Amino acid sequence: MKDKVGIVIVSHSPDVARGTADMVRQMVGEDVPLGFCGGNPEGGLGTDVAKIVKAIEEAWSDKGVAILVDLGGAETNSEMAVEMLDADRQGKVVICNAPIVEGAVMAATEAWGGASLEDVRRTAEELSPQ
């Protein structure tokens, strides 16, 4: 399972993160490493750097990890989470500029096929408005 790029879903809402992860599993299966998190430390809307780091660790693959986020704060906290990783891992994590649900499904599909981290990111980002 760790021979495929991992996918991390970061949403302000725990329900959106969980639901997106469920959709990825139902459409792609269990072969792609997957982590997700949502909500602030108090359980409300928001994101939490520690939860994001944990989700990255859950989805870790030596091929890298692609993170999908929903809003600006999720991206900022994801960037902070990446900075907290060991230096040798930081270069193997990318944050995709893509719609969270569609991007996660497409990224996971590409990862399932054995694509590289850059190909996974490119496929997810093809869904972004131009």
PDB file of N, CA, C and O in Angstrom, residues 44-121:
ATOM      1  N   GLY A  44     -15.012  22.620  16.537  1.00  0.00           N
ATOM      2  CA  GLY A  44     -15.781  23.505  15.667  1.00  0.00           C
ATOM      3  C   GLY A  44     -15.170  23.572  14.282  1.00  0.00           C
ATOM      4  O   GLY A  44     -14.222  22.842  13.953  1.00  0.00           O
ATOM      5  N   LEU A  45     -15.716  24.467  13.471  1.00  0.00           N
ATOM      6  CA  LEU A  45     -15.172  24.653  12.135  1.00  0.00           C
ATOM      7  C   LEU A  45     -13.781  25.254  12.209  1.00  0.00           C
ATOM      8  O   LEU A  45     -13.515  26.139  13.012  1.00  0.00           O
ATOM      9  N   GLY A  46     -12.903  24.771  11.367  1.00  0.00           N
ATOM     10  CA  GLY A  46     -11.533  25.262  11.327  1.00  0.00           C
ATOM     11  C   GLY A  46     -10.589  24.120  11.011  1.00  0.00           C
ATOM     12  O   GLY A  46     -11.008  23.012  10.681  1.00  0.00           O
ATOM     13  N   THR A  47      -9.324  24.407  11.093  1.00  0.00           N
ATOM     14  CA  THR A  47      -8.316  23.374  10.877  1.00  0.00           C
ATOM     15  C   THR A  47      -7.285  23.449  11.992  1.00  0.00           C
ATOM     16  O   THR A  47      -7.194  24.450  12.698  1.00  0.00           O
ATOM     17  N   ASP A  48      -6.529  22.386  12.127  1.00  0.00           N
ATOM     18  CA  ASP A  48      -5.572  22.276  13.226  1.00  0.00           C
ATOM     19  C   ASP A  48      -4.272  21.678  12.675  1.00  0.00           C
ATOM     20  O   ASP A  48      -4.307  20.594  12.080  1.00  0.00           O
ATOM     21  N   VAL A  49      -3.182  22.371  12.886  1.00  0.00           N
ATOM     22  CA  VAL A  49      -1.894  21.919  12.341  1.00  0.00           C
ATOM     23  C   VAL A  49      -1.536  20.529  12.857  1.00  0.00           C
ATOM     24  O   VAL A  49      -1.079  19.676  12.091  1.00  0.00           O
ATOM     25  N   ALA A  50      -1.761  20.264  14.137  1.00  0.00           N
ATOM     26  CA  ALA A  50      -1.413  18.946  14.701  1.00  0.00           C
ATOM     27  C   ALA A  50      -2.222  17.829  14.036  1.00  0.00           C
ATOM     28  O   ALA A  50      -1.695  16.744  13.752  1.00  0.00           O
ATOM     29  N   LYS A  51      -3.502  18.084  13.774  1.00  0.00           N
ATOM     30  CA  LYS A  51      -4.319  17.081  13.082  1.00  0.00           C
ATOM     31  C   LYS A  51      -3.822  16.846  11.655  1.00  0.00           C
ATOM     32  O   LYS A  51      -3.853  15.718  11.155  1.00  0.00           O
ATOM     33  N   ILE A  52      -3.372  17.910  11.028  1.00  0.00           N
ATOM     34  CA  ILE A  52      -2.875  17.777   9.647  1.00  0.00           C
ATOM     35  C   ILE A  52      -1.585  16.959   9.638  1.00  0.00           C
ATOM     36  O   ILE A  52      -1.416  16.073   8.798  1.00  0.00           O
ATOM     37  N   VAL A  53      -0.696  17.233  10.585  1.00  0.00           N
ATOM     38  CA  VAL A  53       0.546  16.443  10.675  1.00  0.00           C
ATOM     39  C   VAL A  53       0.202  14.971  10.876  1.00  0.00           C
ATOM     40  O   VAL A  53       0.769  14.087  10.221  1.00  0.00           O
ATOM     41  N   LYS A  54      -0.751  14.686  11.756  1.00  0.00           N
ATOM     42  CA  LYS A  54      -1.162  13.293  12.000  1.00  0.00           C
ATOM     43  C   LYS A  54      -1.732  12.657  10.729  1.00  0.00           C
ATOM     44  O   LYS A  54      -1.433  11.504  10.406  1.00  0.00           O
ATOM     45  N   ALA A  55      -2.551  13.407   9.995  1.00  0.00           N
ATOM     46  CA  ALA A  55      -3.128  12.873   8.756  1.00  0.00           C
ATOM     47  C   ALA A  55      -2.039  12.595   7.723  1.00  0.00           C
ATOM     48  O   ALA A  55      -2.099  11.591   7.008  1.00  0.00           O
ATOM     49  N   ILE A  56      -1.036  13.466   7.655  1.00  0.00           N
ATOM     50  CA  ILE A  56       0.086  13.229   6.723  1.00  0.00           C
ATOM     51  C   ILE A  56       0.816  11.950   7.127  1.00  0.00           C
ATOM     52  O   ILE A  56       1.155  11.126   6.274  1.00  0.00           O
ATOM     53  N   GLU A  57       1.042  11.761   8.411  1.00  0.00           N
ATOM     54  CA  GLU A  57       1.730  10.545   8.876  1.00  0.00           C
ATOM     55  C   GLU A  57       0.909   9.302   8.549  1.00  0.00           C
ATOM     56  O   GLU A  57       1.458   8.271   8.167  1.00  0.00           O
ATOM     57  N   GLU A  58      -0.423   9.386   8.691  1.00  0.00           N
ATOM     58  CA  GLU A  58      -1.281   8.241   8.374  1.00  0.00           C
ATOM     59  C   GLU A  58      -1.211   7.876   6.889  1.00  0.00           C
ATOM     60  O   GLU A  58      -1.292   6.706   6.522  1.00  0.00           O
ATOM     61  N   ALA A  59      -1.080   8.890   6.050  1.00  0.00           N
ATOM     62  CA  ALA A  59      -1.076   8.662   4.602  1.00  0.00           C
ATOM     63  C   ALA A  59       0.335   8.569   4.035  1.00  0.00           C
ATOM     64  O   ALA A  59       0.505   8.448   2.826  1.00  0.00           O
ATOM     65  N   TRP A  60       1.348   8.590   4.907  1.00  0.00           N
ATOM     66  CA  TRP A  60       2.722   8.704   4.412  1.00  0.00           C
ATOM     67  C   TRP A  60       3.086   7.575   3.462  1.00  0.00           C
ATOM     68  O   TRP A  60       2.772   6.401   3.676  1.00  0.00           O
ATOM     69  N   SER A  61       3.765   7.961   2.423  1.00  0.00           N
ATOM     70  CA  SER A  61       4.322   7.031   1.445  1.00  0.00           C
ATOM     71  C   SER A  61       5.650   7.619   0.997  1.00  0.00           C
ATOM     72  O   SER A  61       5.772   8.848   0.853  1.00  0.00           O
ATOM     73  N   ASP A  62       6.621   6.764   0.736  1.00  0.00           N
ATOM     74  CA  ASP A  62       7.900   7.262   0.216  1.00  0.00           C
ATOM     75  C   ASP A  62       7.740   7.891  -1.160  1.00  0.00           C
ATOM     76  O   ASP A  62       8.601   8.641  -1.605  1.00  0.00           O
ATOM     77  N   LYS A  63       6.627   7.608  -1.856  1.00  0.00           N
ATOM     78  CA  LYS A  63       6.353   8.248  -3.140  1.00  0.00           C
ATOM     79  C   LYS A  63       5.819   9.661  -2.961  1.00  0.00           C
ATOM     80  O   LYS A  63       5.720  10.420  -3.924  1.00  0.00           O
ATOM     81  N   GLY A  64       5.442  10.015  -1.720  1.00  0.00           N
ATOM     82  CA  GLY A  64       4.971  11.359  -1.440  1.00  0.00           C
ATOM     83  C   GLY A  64       3.519  11.400  -1.017  1.00  0.00           C
ATOM     84  O   GLY A  64       2.831  10.380  -0.991  1.00  0.00           O
ATOM     85  N   VAL A  65       3.094  12.601  -0.665  1.00  0.00           N
ATOM     86  CA  VAL A  65       1.732  12.828  -0.192  1.00  0.00           C
ATOM     87  C   VAL A  65       1.187  14.082  -0.867  1.00  0.00           C
ATOM     88  O   VAL A  65       1.848  15.121  -0.904  1.00  0.00           O
ATOM     89  N   ALA A  66      -0.016  13.983  -1.394  1.00  0.00           N
ATOM     90  CA  ALA A  66      -0.724  15.126  -1.986  1.00  0.00           C
ATOM     91  C   ALA A  66      -1.836  15.543  -1.028  1.00  0.00           C
ATOM     92  O   ALA A  66      -2.629  14.707  -0.597  1.00  0.00           O
ATOM     93  N   ILE A  67      -1.879  16.822  -0.687  1.00  0.00           N
ATOM     94  CA  ILE A  67      -2.887  17.348   0.229  1.00  0.00           C
ATOM     95  C   ILE A  67      -3.924  18.135  -0.561  1.00  0.00           C
ATOM     96  O   ILE A  67      -3.579  18.984  -1.385  1.00  0.00           O
ATOM     97  N   LEU A  68      -5.191  17.864  -0.278  1.00  0.00           N
ATOM     98  CA  LEU A  68      -6.303  18.617  -0.860  1.00  0.00           C
ATOM     99  C   LEU A  68      -6.935  19.427   0.257  1.00  0.00           C
ATOM    100  O   LEU A  68      -7.214  18.868   1.324  1.00  0.00           O
ATOM    101  N   VAL A  69      -7.171  20.707   0.033  1.00  0.00           N
ATOM    102  CA  VAL A  69      -7.724  21.587   1.065  1.00  0.00           C
ATOM    103  C   VAL A  69      -8.988  22.263   0.554  1.00  0.00           C
ATOM    104  O   VAL A  69      -9.201  22.369  -0.656  1.00  0.00           O
ATOM    105  N   ASP A  70      -9.807  22.759   1.500  1.00  0.00           N
ATOM    106  CA  ASP A  70     -11.050  23.399   1.065  1.00  0.00           C
ATOM    107  C   ASP A  70     -10.990  24.920   1.023  1.00  0.00           C
ATOM    108  O   ASP A  70     -11.530  25.527   0.127  1.00  0.00           O
ATOM    109  N   LEU A  71     -10.358  25.556   1.976  1.00  0.00           N
ATOM    110  CA  LEU A  71     -10.338  27.021   2.038  1.00  0.00           C
ATOM    111  C   LEU A  71      -8.928  27.503   2.401  1.00  0.00           C
ATOM    112  O   LEU A  71      -8.075  26.695   2.796  1.00  0.00           O
ATOM    113  N   GLY A  72      -8.734  28.818   2.327  1.00  0.00           N
ATOM    114  CA  GLY A  72      -7.409  29.398   2.539  1.00  0.00           C
ATOM    115  C   GLY A  72      -6.739  29.016   3.844  1.00  0.00           C
ATOM    116  O   GLY A  72      -5.537  28.743   3.889  1.00  0.00           O
ATOM    117  N   GLY A  73      -7.506  29.005   4.949  1.00  0.00           N
ATOM    118  CA  GLY A  73      -6.916  28.653   6.239  1.00  0.00           C
ATOM    119  C   GLY A  73      -6.415  27.220   6.264  1.00  0.00           C
ATOM    120  O   GLY A  73      -5.400  26.910   6.916  1.00  0.00           O
ATOM    121  N   ALA A  74      -7.092  26.345   5.565  1.00  0.00           N
ATOM    122  CA  ALA A  74      -6.656  24.950   5.484  1.00  0.00           C
ATOM    123  C   ALA A  74      -5.332  24.864   4.737  1.00  0.00           C
ATOM    124  O   ALA A  74      -4.452  24.072   5.097  1.00  0.00           O
ATOM    125  N   GLU A  75      -5.178  25.705   3.721  1.00  0.00           N
ATOM    126  CA  GLU A  75      -3.925  25.714   2.970  1.00  0.00           C
ATOM    127  C   GLU A  75      -2.793  26.260   3.843  1.00  0.00           C
ATOM    128  O   GLU A  75      -1.712  25.677   3.896  1.00  0.00           O
ATOM    129  N   THR A  76      -3.055  27.352   4.547  1.00  0.00           N
ATOM    130  CA  THR A  76      -2.026  27.946   5.402  1.00  0.00           C
ATOM    131  C   THR A  76      -1.593  26.962   6.487  1.00  0.00           C
ATOM    132  O   THR A  76      -0.400  26.770   6.726  1.00  0.00           O
ATOM    133  N   ASN A  77      -2.560  26.326   7.142  1.00  0.00           N
ATOM    134  CA  ASN A  77      -2.205  25.370   8.196  1.00  0.00           C
ATOM    135  C   ASN A  77      -1.527  24.124   7.624  1.00  0.00           C
ATOM    136  O   ASN A  77      -0.666  23.526   8.276  1.00  0.00           O
ATOM    137  N   SER A  78      -1.888  23.750   6.412  1.00  0.00           N
ATOM    138  CA  SER A  78      -1.213  22.617   5.768  1.00  0.00           C
ATOM    139  C   SER A  78       0.246  22.972   5.473  1.00  0.00           C
ATOM    140  O   SER A  78       1.141  22.136   5.649  1.00  0.00           O
ATOM    141  N   GLU A  79       0.479  24.203   5.026  1.00  0.00           N
ATOM    142  CA  GLU A  79       1.861  24.639   4.791  1.00  0.00           C
ATOM    143  C   GLU A  79       2.662  24.585   6.090  1.00  0.00           C
ATOM    144  O   GLU A  79       3.819  24.154   6.097  1.00  0.00           O
ATOM    145  N   MET A  80       2.038  25.007   7.195  1.00  0.00           N
ATOM    146  CA  MET A  80       2.718  24.953   8.493  1.00  0.00           C
ATOM    147  C   MET A  80       2.992  23.510   8.903  1.00  0.00           C
ATOM    148  O   MET A  80       4.057  23.194   9.436  1.00  0.00           O
ATOM    149  N   ALA A  81       2.030  22.625   8.635  1.00  0.00           N
ATOM    150  CA  ALA A  81       2.213  21.205   8.970  1.00  0.00           C
ATOM    151  C   ALA A  81       3.386  20.618   8.185  1.00  0.00           C
ATOM    152  O   ALA A  81       4.195  19.861   8.737  1.00  0.00           O
ATOM    153  N   VAL A  82       3.481  20.974   6.912  1.00  0.00           N
ATOM    154  CA  VAL A  82       4.585  20.467   6.088  1.00  0.00           C
ATOM    155  C   VAL A  82       5.912  20.957   6.649  1.00  0.00           C
ATOM    156  O   VAL A  82       6.886  20.198   6.717  1.00  0.00           O
ATOM    157  N   GLU A  83       5.953  22.211   7.094  1.00  0.00           N
ATOM    158  CA  GLU A  83       7.189  22.764   7.668  1.00  0.00           C
ATOM    159  C   GLU A  83       7.584  22.046   8.955  1.00  0.00           C
ATOM    160  O   GLU A  83       8.755  22.068   9.342  1.00  0.00           O
ATOM    161  N   MET A  84       6.645  21.412   9.627  1.00  0.00           N
ATOM    162  CA  MET A  84       6.937  20.697  10.870  1.00  0.00           C
ATOM    163  C   MET A  84       7.455  19.273  10.625  1.00  0.00           C
ATOM    164  O   MET A  84       7.919  18.618  11.551  1.00  0.00           O
ATOM    165  N   LEU A  85       7.375  18.811   9.392  1.00  0.00           N
ATOM    166  CA  LEU A  85       7.873  17.470   9.073  1.00  0.00           C
ATOM    167  C   LEU A  85       9.398  17.473   9.058  1.00  0.00           C
ATOM    168  O   LEU A  85      10.028  18.523   8.926  1.00  0.00           O
ATOM    169  N   ASP A  86       9.983  16.278   9.171  1.00  0.00           N
ATOM    170  CA  ASP A  86      11.423  16.163   9.018  1.00  0.00           C
ATOM    171  C   ASP A  86      11.818  16.728   7.656  1.00  0.00           C
ATOM    172  O   ASP A  86      11.073  16.602   6.680  1.00  0.00           O
ATOM    173  N   ALA A  87      12.997  17.319   7.596  1.00  0.00           N
ATOM    174  CA  ALA A  87      13.450  17.976   6.372  1.00  0.00           C
ATOM    175  C   ALA A  87      13.437  17.039   5.171  1.00  0.00           C
ATOM    176  O   ALA A  87      13.097  17.463   4.051  1.00  0.00           O
ATOM    177  N   ASP A  88      13.756  15.774   5.376  1.00  0.00           N
ATOM    178  CA  ASP A  88      13.789  14.846   4.242  1.00  0.00           C
ATOM    179  C   ASP A  88      12.398  14.501   3.729  1.00  0.00           C
ATOM    180  O   ASP A  88      12.252  13.957   2.641  1.00  0.00           O
ATOM    181  N   ARG A  89      11.366  14.793   4.495  1.00  0.00           N
ATOM    182  CA  ARG A  89       9.996  14.522   4.057  1.00  0.00           C
ATOM    183  C   ARG A  89       9.322  15.750   3.434  1.00  0.00           C
ATOM    184  O   ARG A  89       8.380  15.599   2.664  1.00  0.00           O
ATOM    185  N   GLN A  90       9.785  16.929   3.798  1.00  0.00           N
ATOM    186  CA  GLN A  90       9.106  18.147   3.353  1.00  0.00           C
ATOM    187  C   GLN A  90       8.993  18.238   1.832  1.00  0.00           C
ATOM    188  O   GLN A  90       7.994  18.684   1.307  1.00  0.00           O
ATOM    189  N   GLY A  91      10.005  17.805   1.130  1.00  0.00           N
ATOM    190  CA  GLY A  91      10.003  17.877  -0.334  1.00  0.00           C
ATOM    191  C   GLY A  91       9.135  16.835  -0.999  1.00  0.00           C
ATOM    192  O   GLY A  91       8.973  16.847  -2.219  1.00  0.00           O
ATOM    193  N   LYS A  92       8.576  15.939  -0.204  1.00  0.00           N
ATOM    194  CA  LYS A  92       7.722  14.883  -0.757  1.00  0.00           C
ATOM    195  C   LYS A  92       6.247  15.129  -0.471  1.00  0.00           C
ATOM    196  O   LYS A  92       5.440  14.212  -0.558  1.00  0.00           O
ATOM    197  N   VAL A  93       5.906  16.356  -0.096  1.00  0.00           N
ATOM    198  CA  VAL A  93       4.506  16.696   0.177  1.00  0.00           C
ATOM    199  C   VAL A  93       4.136  17.917  -0.661  1.00  0.00           C
ATOM    200  O   VAL A  93       4.871  18.905  -0.666  1.00  0.00           O
ATOM    201  N   VAL A  94       3.016  17.828  -1.360  1.00  0.00           N
ATOM    202  CA  VAL A  94       2.528  18.954  -2.149  1.00  0.00           C
ATOM    203  C   VAL A  94       1.097  19.288  -1.741  1.00  0.00           C
ATOM    204  O   VAL A  94       0.348  18.412  -1.303  1.00  0.00           O
ATOM    205  N   ILE A  95       0.753  20.549  -1.853  1.00  0.00           N
ATOM    206  CA  ILE A  95      -0.619  20.993  -1.619  1.00  0.00           C
ATOM    207  C   ILE A  95      -1.218  21.315  -2.985  1.00  0.00           C
ATOM    208  O   ILE A  95      -0.675  22.134  -3.724  1.00  0.00           O
ATOM    209  N   CYS A  96      -2.301  20.643  -3.300  1.00  0.00           N
ATOM    210  CA  CYS A  96      -2.911  20.779  -4.624  1.00  0.00           C
ATOM    211  C   CYS A  96      -3.897  21.938  -4.648  1.00  0.00           C
ATOM    212  O   CYS A  96      -4.698  22.104  -3.729  1.00  0.00           O
ATOM    213  N   ASN A  97      -3.849  22.691  -5.702  1.00  0.00           N
ATOM    214  CA  ASN A  97      -4.819  23.749  -5.949  1.00  0.00           C
ATOM    215  C   ASN A  97      -5.951  23.154  -6.776  1.00  0.00           C
ATOM    216  O   ASN A  97      -5.950  23.225  -7.996  1.00  0.00           O
ATOM    217  N   ALA A  98      -6.888  22.494  -6.061  1.00  0.00           N
ATOM    218  CA  ALA A  98      -7.948  21.763  -6.754  1.00  0.00           C
ATOM    219  C   ALA A  98      -9.187  21.726  -5.870  1.00  0.00           C
ATOM    220  O   ALA A  98      -9.090  21.842  -4.649  1.00  0.00           O
ATOM    221  N   PRO A  99     -10.354  21.559  -6.477  1.00  0.00           N
ATOM    222  CA  PRO A  99     -11.569  21.363  -5.674  1.00  0.00           C
ATOM    223  C   PRO A  99     -11.394  20.136  -4.786  1.00  0.00           C
ATOM    224  O   PRO A  99     -10.901  19.101  -5.249  1.00  0.00           O
ATOM    225  N   ILE A 100     -11.797  20.234  -3.514  1.00  0.00           N
ATOM    226  CA  ILE A 100     -11.435  19.199  -2.549  1.00  0.00           C
ATOM    227  C   ILE A 100     -12.033  17.831  -2.877  1.00  0.00           C
ATOM    228  O   ILE A 100     -11.317  16.828  -2.851  1.00  0.00           O
ATOM    229  N   VAL A 101     -13.314  17.756  -3.172  1.00  0.00           N
ATOM    230  CA  VAL A 101     -13.934  16.441  -3.389  1.00  0.00           C
ATOM    231  C   VAL A 101     -13.487  15.852  -4.728  1.00  0.00           C
ATOM    232  O   VAL A 101     -12.935  14.741  -4.786  1.00  0.00           O
ATOM    233  N   GLU A 102     -13.703  16.591  -5.793  1.00  0.00           N
ATOM    234  CA  GLU A 102     -13.323  16.075  -7.105  1.00  0.00           C
ATOM    235  C   GLU A 102     -11.813  15.867  -7.187  1.00  0.00           C
ATOM    236  O   GLU A 102     -11.340  14.868  -7.752  1.00  0.00           O
ATOM    237  N   GLY A 103     -11.068  16.811  -6.621  1.00  0.00           N
ATOM    238  CA  GLY A 103      -9.606  16.695  -6.651  1.00  0.00           C
ATOM    239  C   GLY A 103      -9.110  15.477  -5.894  1.00  0.00           C
ATOM    240  O   GLY A 103      -8.195  14.781  -6.349  1.00  0.00           O
ATOM    241  N   ALA A 104      -9.712  15.199  -4.735  1.00  0.00           N
ATOM    242  CA  ALA A 104      -9.291  14.037  -3.942  1.00  0.00           C
ATOM    243  C   ALA A 104      -9.579  12.739  -4.689  1.00  0.00           C
ATOM    244  O   ALA A 104      -8.739  11.828  -4.710  1.00  0.00           O
ATOM    245  N   VAL A 105     -10.751  12.663  -5.306  1.00  0.00           N
ATOM    246  CA  VAL A 105     -11.092  11.435  -6.050  1.00  0.00           C
ATOM    247  C   VAL A 105     -10.152  11.259  -7.241  1.00  0.00           C
ATOM    248  O   VAL A 105      -9.610  10.167  -7.470  1.00  0.00           O
ATOM    249  N   MET A 106      -9.919  12.325  -7.996  1.00  0.00           N
ATOM    250  CA  MET A 106      -9.041  12.213  -9.169  1.00  0.00           C
ATOM    251  C   MET A 106      -7.600  11.944  -8.752  1.00  0.00           C
ATOM    252  O   MET A 106      -6.902  11.140  -9.379  1.00  0.00           O
ATOM    253  N   ALA A 107      -7.140  12.614  -7.691  1.00  0.00           N
ATOM    254  CA  ALA A 107      -5.770  12.382  -7.219  1.00  0.00           C
ATOM    255  C   ALA A 107      -5.607  10.938  -6.744  1.00  0.00           C
ATOM    256  O   ALA A 107      -4.602  10.284  -7.047  1.00  0.00           O
ATOM    257  N   ALA A 108      -6.580  10.437  -6.011  1.00  0.00           N
ATOM    258  CA  ALA A 108      -6.502   9.060  -5.516  1.00  0.00           C
ATOM    259  C   ALA A 108      -6.558   8.059  -6.660  1.00  0.00           C
ATOM    260  O   ALA A 108      -5.873   7.036  -6.634  1.00  0.00           O
ATOM    261  N   THR A 109      -7.360   8.353  -7.668  1.00  0.00           N
ATOM    262  CA  THR A 109      -7.433   7.471  -8.839  1.00  0.00           C
ATOM    263  C   THR A 109      -6.080   7.402  -9.538  1.00  0.00           C
ATOM    264  O   THR A 109      -5.600   6.331  -9.899  1.00  0.00           O
ATOM    265  N   GLU A 110      -5.466   8.561  -9.696  1.00  0.00           N
ATOM    266  CA  GLU A 110      -4.145   8.614 -10.333  1.00  0.00           C
ATOM    267  C   GLU A 110      -3.107   7.891  -9.472  1.00  0.00           C
ATOM    268  O   GLU A 110      -2.279   7.135  -9.987  1.00  0.00           O
ATOM    269  N   ALA A 111      -3.166   8.102  -8.161  1.00  0.00           N
ATOM    270  CA  ALA A 111      -2.238   7.428  -7.251  1.00  0.00           C
ATOM    271  C   ALA A 111      -2.431   5.919  -7.299  1.00  0.00           C
ATOM    272  O   ALA A 111      -1.452   5.157  -7.291  1.00  0.00           O
ATOM    273  N   TRP A 112      -3.668   5.489  -7.355  1.00  0.00           N
ATOM    274  CA  TRP A 112      -3.965   4.053  -7.417  1.00  0.00           C
ATOM    275  C   TRP A 112      -3.286   3.409  -8.630  1.00  0.00           C
ATOM    276  O   TRP A 112      -2.815   2.272  -8.569  1.00  0.00           O
ATOM    277  N   GLY A 113      -3.208   4.159  -9.725  1.00  0.00           N
ATOM    278  CA  GLY A 113      -2.576   3.651 -10.937  1.00  0.00           C
ATOM    279  C   GLY A 113      -1.065   3.663 -10.886  1.00  0.00           C
ATOM    280  O   GLY A 113      -0.410   3.254 -11.837  1.00  0.00           O
ATOM    281  N   GLY A 114      -0.486   4.161  -9.791  1.00  0.00           N
ATOM    282  CA  GLY A 114       0.969   4.148  -9.648  1.00  0.00           C
ATOM    283  C   GLY A 114       1.665   5.400 -10.130  1.00  0.00           C
ATOM    284  O   GLY A 114       2.888   5.415 -10.287  1.00  0.00           O
ATOM    285  N   ALA A 115       0.919   6.471 -10.336  1.00  0.00           N
ATOM    286  CA  ALA A 115       1.503   7.714 -10.846  1.00  0.00           C
ATOM    287  C   ALA A 115       2.457   8.341  -9.827  1.00  0.00           C
ATOM    288  O   ALA A 115       2.395   8.081  -8.634  1.00  0.00           O
ATOM    289  N   SER A 116       3.323   9.198 -10.346  1.00  0.00           N
ATOM    290  CA  SER A 116       4.249   9.948  -9.496  1.00  0.00           C
ATOM    291  C   SER A 116       3.490  11.048  -8.745  1.00  0.00           C
ATOM    292  O   SER A 116       2.356  11.394  -9.107  1.00  0.00           O
ATOM    293  N   LEU A 117       4.133  11.612  -7.736  1.00  0.00           N
ATOM    294  CA  LEU A 117       3.528  12.715  -6.974  1.00  0.00           C
ATOM    295  C   LEU A 117       3.187  13.881  -7.899  1.00  0.00           C
ATOM    296  O   LEU A 117       2.104  14.460  -7.791  1.00  0.00           O
ATOM    297  N   GLU A 118       4.069  14.231  -8.802  1.00  0.00           N
ATOM    298  CA  GLU A 118       3.806  15.354  -9.705  1.00  0.00           C
ATOM    299  C   GLU A 118       2.621  15.062 -10.626  1.00  0.00           C
ATOM    300  O   GLU A 118       1.795  15.941 -10.883  1.00  0.00           O
ATOM    301  N   ASP A 119       2.521  13.838 -11.101  1.00  0.00           N
ATOM    302  CA  ASP A 119       1.374  13.480 -11.952  1.00  0.00           C
ATOM    303  C   ASP A 119       0.067  13.504 -11.169  1.00  0.00           C
ATOM    304  O   ASP A 119      -0.975  13.909 -11.688  1.00  0.00           O
ATOM    305  N   VAL A 120       0.125  13.063  -9.900  1.00  0.00           N
ATOM    306  CA  VAL A 120      -1.072  13.102  -9.048  1.00  0.00           C
ATOM    307  C   VAL A 120      -1.519  14.551  -8.868  1.00  0.00           C
ATOM    308  O   VAL A 120      -2.692  14.879  -9.017  1.00  0.00           O
ATOM    309  N   ARG A 121      -0.563  15.430  -8.572  1.00  0.00           N
ATOM    310  CA  ARG A 121      -0.913  16.841  -8.392  1.00  0.00           C
ATOM    311  C   ARG A 121      -1.472  17.433  -9.685  1.00  0.00           C
ATOM    312  O   ARG A 121      -2.486  18.109  -9.675  1.00  0.00           O
TER     313      ARG A 121
END
